[in-house]
mmCIF file of C-alpha atoms and ligand atoms in Angstrom:
data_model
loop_
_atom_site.group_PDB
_atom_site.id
_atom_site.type_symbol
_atom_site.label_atom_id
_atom_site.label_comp_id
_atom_site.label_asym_id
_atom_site.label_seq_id
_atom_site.Cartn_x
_atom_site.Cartn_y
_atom_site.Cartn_z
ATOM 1 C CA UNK A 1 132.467 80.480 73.011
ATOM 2 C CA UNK A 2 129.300 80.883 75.402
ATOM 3 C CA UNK A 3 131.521 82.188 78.132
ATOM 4 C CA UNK A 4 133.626 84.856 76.358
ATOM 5 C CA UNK A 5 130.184 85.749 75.326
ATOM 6 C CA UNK A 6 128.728 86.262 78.464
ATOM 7 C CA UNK A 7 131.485 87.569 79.716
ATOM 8 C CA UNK A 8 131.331 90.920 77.094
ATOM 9 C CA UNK A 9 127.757 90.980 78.191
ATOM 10 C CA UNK A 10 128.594 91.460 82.114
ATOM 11 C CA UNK A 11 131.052 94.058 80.771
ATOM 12 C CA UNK A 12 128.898 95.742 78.944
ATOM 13 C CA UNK A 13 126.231 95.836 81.706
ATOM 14 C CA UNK A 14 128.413 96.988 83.935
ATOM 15 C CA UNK A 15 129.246 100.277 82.026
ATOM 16 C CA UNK A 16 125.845 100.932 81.563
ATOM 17 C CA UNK A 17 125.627 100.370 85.147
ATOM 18 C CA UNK A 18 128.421 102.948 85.522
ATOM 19 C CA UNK A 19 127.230 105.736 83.027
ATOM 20 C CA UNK A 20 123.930 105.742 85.064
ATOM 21 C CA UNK A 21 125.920 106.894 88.187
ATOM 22 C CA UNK A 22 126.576 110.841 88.372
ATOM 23 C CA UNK A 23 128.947 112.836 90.247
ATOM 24 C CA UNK A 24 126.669 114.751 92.872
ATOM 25 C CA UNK A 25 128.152 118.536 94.445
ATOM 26 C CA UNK A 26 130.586 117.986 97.181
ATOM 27 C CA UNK A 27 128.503 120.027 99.678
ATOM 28 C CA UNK A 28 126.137 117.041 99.427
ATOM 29 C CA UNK A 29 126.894 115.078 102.537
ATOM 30 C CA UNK A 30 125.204 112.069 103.448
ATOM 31 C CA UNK A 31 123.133 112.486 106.659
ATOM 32 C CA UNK A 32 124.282 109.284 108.070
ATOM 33 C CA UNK A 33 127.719 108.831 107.621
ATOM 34 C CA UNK A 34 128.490 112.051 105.829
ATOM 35 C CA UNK A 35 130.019 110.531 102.860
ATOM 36 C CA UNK A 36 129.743 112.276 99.491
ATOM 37 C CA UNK A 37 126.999 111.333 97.412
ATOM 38 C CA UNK A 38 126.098 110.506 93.878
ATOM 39 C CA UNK A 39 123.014 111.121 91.896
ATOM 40 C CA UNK A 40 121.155 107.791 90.822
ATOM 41 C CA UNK A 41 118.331 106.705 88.191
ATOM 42 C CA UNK A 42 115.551 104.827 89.759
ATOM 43 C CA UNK A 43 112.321 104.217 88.639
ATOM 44 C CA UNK A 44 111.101 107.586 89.808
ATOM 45 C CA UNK A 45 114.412 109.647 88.017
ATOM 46 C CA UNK A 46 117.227 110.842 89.752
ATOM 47 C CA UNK A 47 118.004 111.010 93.402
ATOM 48 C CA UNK A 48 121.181 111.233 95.581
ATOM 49 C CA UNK A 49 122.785 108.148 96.609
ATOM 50 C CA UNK A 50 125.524 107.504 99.093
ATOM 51 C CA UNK A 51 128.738 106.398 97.211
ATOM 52 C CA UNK A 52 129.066 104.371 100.114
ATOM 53 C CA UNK A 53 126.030 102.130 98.993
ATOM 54 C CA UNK A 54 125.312 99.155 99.185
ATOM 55 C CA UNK A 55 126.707 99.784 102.588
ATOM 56 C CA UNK A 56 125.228 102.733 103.490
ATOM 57 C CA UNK A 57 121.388 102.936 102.173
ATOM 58 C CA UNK A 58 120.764 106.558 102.513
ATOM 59 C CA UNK A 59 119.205 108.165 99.603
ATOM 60 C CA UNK A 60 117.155 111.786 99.383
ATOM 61 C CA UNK A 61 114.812 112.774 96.669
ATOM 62 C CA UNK A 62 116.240 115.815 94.365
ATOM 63 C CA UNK A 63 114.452 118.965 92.980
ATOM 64 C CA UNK A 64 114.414 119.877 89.383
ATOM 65 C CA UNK A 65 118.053 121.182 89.795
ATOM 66 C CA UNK A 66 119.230 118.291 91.534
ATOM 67 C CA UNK A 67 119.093 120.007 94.818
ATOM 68 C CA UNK A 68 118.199 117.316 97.646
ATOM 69 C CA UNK A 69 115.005 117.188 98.952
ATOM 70 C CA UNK A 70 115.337 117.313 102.844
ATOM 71 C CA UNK A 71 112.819 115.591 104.803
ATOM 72 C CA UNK A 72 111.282 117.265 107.575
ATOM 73 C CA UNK A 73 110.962 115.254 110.602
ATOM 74 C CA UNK A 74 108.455 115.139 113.051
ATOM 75 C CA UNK A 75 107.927 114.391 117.037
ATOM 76 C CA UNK A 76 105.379 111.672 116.123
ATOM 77 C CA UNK A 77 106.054 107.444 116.282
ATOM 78 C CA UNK A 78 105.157 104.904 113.439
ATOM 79 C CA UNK A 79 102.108 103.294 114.948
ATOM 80 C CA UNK A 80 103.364 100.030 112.826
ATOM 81 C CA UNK A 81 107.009 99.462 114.142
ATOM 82 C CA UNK A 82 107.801 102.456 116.269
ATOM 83 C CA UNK A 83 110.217 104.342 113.740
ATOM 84 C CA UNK A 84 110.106 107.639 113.751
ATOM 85 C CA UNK A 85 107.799 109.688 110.619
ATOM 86 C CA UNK A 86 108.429 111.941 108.582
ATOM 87 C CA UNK A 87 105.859 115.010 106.658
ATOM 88 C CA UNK A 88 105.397 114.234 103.098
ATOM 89 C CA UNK A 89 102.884 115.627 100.537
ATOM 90 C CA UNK A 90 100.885 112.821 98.489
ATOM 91 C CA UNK A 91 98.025 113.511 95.734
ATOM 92 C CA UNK A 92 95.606 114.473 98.912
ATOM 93 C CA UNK A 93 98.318 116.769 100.830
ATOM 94 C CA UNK A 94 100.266 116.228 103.519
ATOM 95 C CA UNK A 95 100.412 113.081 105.316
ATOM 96 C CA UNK A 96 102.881 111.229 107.873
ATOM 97 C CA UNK A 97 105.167 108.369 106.915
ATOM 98 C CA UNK A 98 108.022 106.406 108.441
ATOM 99 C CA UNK A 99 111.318 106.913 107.479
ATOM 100 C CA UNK A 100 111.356 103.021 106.788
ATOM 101 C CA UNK A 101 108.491 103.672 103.808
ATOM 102 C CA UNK A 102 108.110 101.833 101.833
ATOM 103 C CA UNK A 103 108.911 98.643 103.617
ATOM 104 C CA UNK A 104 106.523 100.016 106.665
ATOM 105 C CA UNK A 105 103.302 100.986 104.644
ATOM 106 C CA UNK A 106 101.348 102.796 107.814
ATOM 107 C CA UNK A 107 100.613 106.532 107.360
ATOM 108 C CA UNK A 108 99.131 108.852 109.636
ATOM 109 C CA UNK A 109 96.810 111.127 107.821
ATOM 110 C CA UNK A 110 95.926 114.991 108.446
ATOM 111 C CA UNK A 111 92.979 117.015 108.393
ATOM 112 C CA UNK A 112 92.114 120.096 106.180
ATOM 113 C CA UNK A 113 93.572 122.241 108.943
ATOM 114 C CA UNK A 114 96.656 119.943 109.317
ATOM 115 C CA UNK A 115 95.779 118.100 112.887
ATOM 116 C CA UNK A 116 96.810 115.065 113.330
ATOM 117 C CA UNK A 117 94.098 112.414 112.456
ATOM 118 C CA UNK A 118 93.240 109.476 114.432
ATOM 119 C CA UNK A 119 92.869 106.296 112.120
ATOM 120 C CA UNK A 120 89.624 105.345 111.988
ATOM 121 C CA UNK A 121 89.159 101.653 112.738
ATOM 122 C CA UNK A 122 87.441 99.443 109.893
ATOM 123 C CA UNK A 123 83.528 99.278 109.608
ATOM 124 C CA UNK A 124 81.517 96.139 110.466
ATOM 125 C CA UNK A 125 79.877 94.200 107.437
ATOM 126 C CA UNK A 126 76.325 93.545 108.040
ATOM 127 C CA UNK A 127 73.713 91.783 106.738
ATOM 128 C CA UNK A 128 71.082 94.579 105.972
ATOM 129 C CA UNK A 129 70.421 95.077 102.366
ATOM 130 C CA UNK A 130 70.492 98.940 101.163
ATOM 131 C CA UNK A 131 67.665 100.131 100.373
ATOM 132 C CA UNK A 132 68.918 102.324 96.988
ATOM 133 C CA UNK A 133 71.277 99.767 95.630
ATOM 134 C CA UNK A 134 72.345 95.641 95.934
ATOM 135 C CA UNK A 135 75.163 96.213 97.976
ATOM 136 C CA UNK A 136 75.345 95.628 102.091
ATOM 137 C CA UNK A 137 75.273 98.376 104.508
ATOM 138 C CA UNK A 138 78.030 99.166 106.660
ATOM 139 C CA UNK A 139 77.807 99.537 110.356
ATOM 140 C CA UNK A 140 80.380 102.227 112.581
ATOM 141 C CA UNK A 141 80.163 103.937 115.303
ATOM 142 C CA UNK A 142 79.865 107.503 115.488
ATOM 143 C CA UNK A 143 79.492 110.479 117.905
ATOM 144 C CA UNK A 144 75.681 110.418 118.027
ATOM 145 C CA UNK A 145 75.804 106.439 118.297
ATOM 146 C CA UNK A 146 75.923 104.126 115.780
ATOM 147 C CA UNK A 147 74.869 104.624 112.048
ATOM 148 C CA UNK A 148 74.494 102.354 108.905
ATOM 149 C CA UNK A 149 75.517 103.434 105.454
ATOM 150 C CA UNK A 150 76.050 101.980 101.855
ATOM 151 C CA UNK A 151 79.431 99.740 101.714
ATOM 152 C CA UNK A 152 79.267 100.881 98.280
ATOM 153 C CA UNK A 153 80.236 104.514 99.838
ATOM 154 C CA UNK A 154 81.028 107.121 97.909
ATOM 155 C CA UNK A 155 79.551 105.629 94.470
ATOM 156 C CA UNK A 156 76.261 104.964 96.661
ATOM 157 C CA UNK A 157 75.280 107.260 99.222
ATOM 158 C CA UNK A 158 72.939 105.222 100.811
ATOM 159 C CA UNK A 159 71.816 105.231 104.165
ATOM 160 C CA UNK A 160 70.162 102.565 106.727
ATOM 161 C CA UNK A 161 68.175 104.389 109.425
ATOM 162 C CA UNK A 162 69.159 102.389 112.741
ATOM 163 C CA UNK A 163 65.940 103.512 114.672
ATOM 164 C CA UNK A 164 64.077 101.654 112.643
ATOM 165 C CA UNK A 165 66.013 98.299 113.448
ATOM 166 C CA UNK A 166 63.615 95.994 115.117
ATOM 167 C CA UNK A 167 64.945 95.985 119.147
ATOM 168 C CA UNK A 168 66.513 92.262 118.654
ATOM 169 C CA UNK A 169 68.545 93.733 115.703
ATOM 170 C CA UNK A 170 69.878 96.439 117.394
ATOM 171 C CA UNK A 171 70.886 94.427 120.133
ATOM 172 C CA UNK A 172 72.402 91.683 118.066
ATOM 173 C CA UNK A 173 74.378 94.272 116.074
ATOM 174 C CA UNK A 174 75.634 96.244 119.349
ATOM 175 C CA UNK A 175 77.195 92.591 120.387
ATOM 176 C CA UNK A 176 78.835 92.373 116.723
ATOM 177 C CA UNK A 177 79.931 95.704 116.888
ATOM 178 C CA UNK A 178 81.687 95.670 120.102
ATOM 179 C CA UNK A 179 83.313 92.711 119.255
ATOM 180 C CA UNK A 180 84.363 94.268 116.108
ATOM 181 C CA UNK A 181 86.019 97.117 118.714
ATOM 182 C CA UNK A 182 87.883 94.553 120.289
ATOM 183 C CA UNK A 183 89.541 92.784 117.967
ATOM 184 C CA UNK A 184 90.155 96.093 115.668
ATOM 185 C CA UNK A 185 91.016 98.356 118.722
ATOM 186 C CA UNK A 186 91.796 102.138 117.768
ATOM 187 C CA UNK A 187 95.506 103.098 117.327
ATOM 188 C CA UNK A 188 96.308 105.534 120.067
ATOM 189 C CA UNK A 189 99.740 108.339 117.969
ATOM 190 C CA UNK A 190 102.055 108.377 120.337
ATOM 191 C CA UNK A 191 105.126 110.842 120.511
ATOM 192 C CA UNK A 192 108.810 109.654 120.068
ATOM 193 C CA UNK A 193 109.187 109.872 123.720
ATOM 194 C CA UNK A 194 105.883 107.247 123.549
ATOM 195 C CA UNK A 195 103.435 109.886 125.115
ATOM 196 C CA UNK A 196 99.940 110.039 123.495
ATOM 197 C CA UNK A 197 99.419 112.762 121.525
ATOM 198 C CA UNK A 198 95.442 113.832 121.212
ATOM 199 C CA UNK A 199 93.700 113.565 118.133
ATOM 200 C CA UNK A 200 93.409 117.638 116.750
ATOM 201 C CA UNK A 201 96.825 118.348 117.666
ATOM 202 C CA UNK A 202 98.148 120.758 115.328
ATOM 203 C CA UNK A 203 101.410 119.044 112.976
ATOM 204 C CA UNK A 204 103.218 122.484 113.226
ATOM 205 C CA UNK A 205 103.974 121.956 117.279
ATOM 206 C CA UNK A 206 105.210 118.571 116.255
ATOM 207 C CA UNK A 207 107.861 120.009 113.568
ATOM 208 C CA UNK A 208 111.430 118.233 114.892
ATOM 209 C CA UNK A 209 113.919 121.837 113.361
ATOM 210 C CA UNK A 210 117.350 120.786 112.674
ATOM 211 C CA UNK A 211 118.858 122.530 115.794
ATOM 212 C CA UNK A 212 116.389 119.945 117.611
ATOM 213 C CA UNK A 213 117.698 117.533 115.415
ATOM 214 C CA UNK A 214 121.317 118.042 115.796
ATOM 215 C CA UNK A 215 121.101 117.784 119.288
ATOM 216 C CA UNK A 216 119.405 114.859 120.176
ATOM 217 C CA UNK A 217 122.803 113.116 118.583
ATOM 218 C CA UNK A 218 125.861 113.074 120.996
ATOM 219 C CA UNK A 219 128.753 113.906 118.797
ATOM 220 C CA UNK A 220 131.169 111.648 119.999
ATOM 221 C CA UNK A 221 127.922 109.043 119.303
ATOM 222 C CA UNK A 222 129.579 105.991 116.529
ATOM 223 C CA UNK A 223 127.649 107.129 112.890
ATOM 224 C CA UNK A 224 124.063 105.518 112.586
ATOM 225 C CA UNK A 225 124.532 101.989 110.790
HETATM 226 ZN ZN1 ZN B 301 126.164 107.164 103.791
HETATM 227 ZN ZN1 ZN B 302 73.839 101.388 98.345
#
């Protein structure tokens, strides 16, 4: 019948389920609750699982050999919800994420020299046409004051020349834009202990090293849930 059938299905699923589970080496401890660990297939190929999972949901990428893929933490708070982030490297180079990615999205970008960069807040829409294509120009404020370009940046490198803004312009877009300020203000990076850190500041004095790591865990502490 229909439920001897569906019952051979389950089974079946479930050792295809099994076979996609892999013993992982011994060594392999899981860094929260030091259980041994498993190799997985998601979406993105194999990684190391907890054999404690569902339970436990730690997971680490793997190399080519399987080897995991430690993360290398970082004195720096999620912006978002406060977690501490992590250094990855993206398409664009290294960047900061939370250790909750990819539930909390917010990243915390660096510059060409690897200083931490401030995120920039978003630009205000105006109403002044550009004068090289159909799109809007963009208002933001920079260091020389503020300056209008293309909102169809970088496929139109237009530019609006705010000198030239008649006086009651200017003074109407000033209003906008500081209201813009205030309801978009900028995200100030704060440190794990919640102390600012200042735009520029170099990633490398912000590297957490595993001695650091280990210690900031009493070892009589219960195992992170
Ligand atoms: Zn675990
Ligand atoms: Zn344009």
């Amino acid at each position: 019948g229909p439920f001897k059938e569906s019952l051979a299905k389950a089974e079946e699923e479930l050792q295809h389920a099994k076979a996609e589970i892999q013993p992982a080496p011994e060594q392999y401890r899981c860094q929260k609750c030091n259980s041994t660990l498993v190799y997985r297939f998601g979406k993105n190929g194999r990684f190391l699982s907890c054999t404690d999972y569902p339970d436990c949901k730690f997971a680490a990428t793997v190399d080519r050999e399987g080897r995991p893929m430690l993360v290398q933490r970082v004195d720096v708070q999620c912006p978002e919800d406060e977690s501490p982030m992590v250094l990855r490297t993206g398409r664009f180079g290294p960047f900061l994420a939370s250790v909750n990615y990819p539930e909390t999205k917010m990243v915390v970008n660096l510059d060409k020299k690897g200083q931490i960069k401030y995120p920039s807040i978003p630009p205000l829409e105006t109403d002044i046409p550009c004068a090289k294509c159909e799109r809007t120009l963009y208002l933001r404020r920079g260091k020389r004051g503020p300056w209008l370009g293309c909102s169809g940046f970088p496929k139109c490198r237009g530019r609006g020349k705010w000198a030239d803004l008649e006086d009651d312009k200017q003074k109407e877009m000033e209003t906008a834009l500081a209201a813009h300020e205030t309801a978009n203000p900028q995200v100030v990076i704060k440190d794990l202990k919640g102390e600012p850190i200042e735009e520029g500041t170099p990633i490398d004095v912000l590297m957490i090293t595993e001695e650091e790591d280990q210690l900031s865990i009493h070892p009589d502490a219960p195992p992170e849930a």
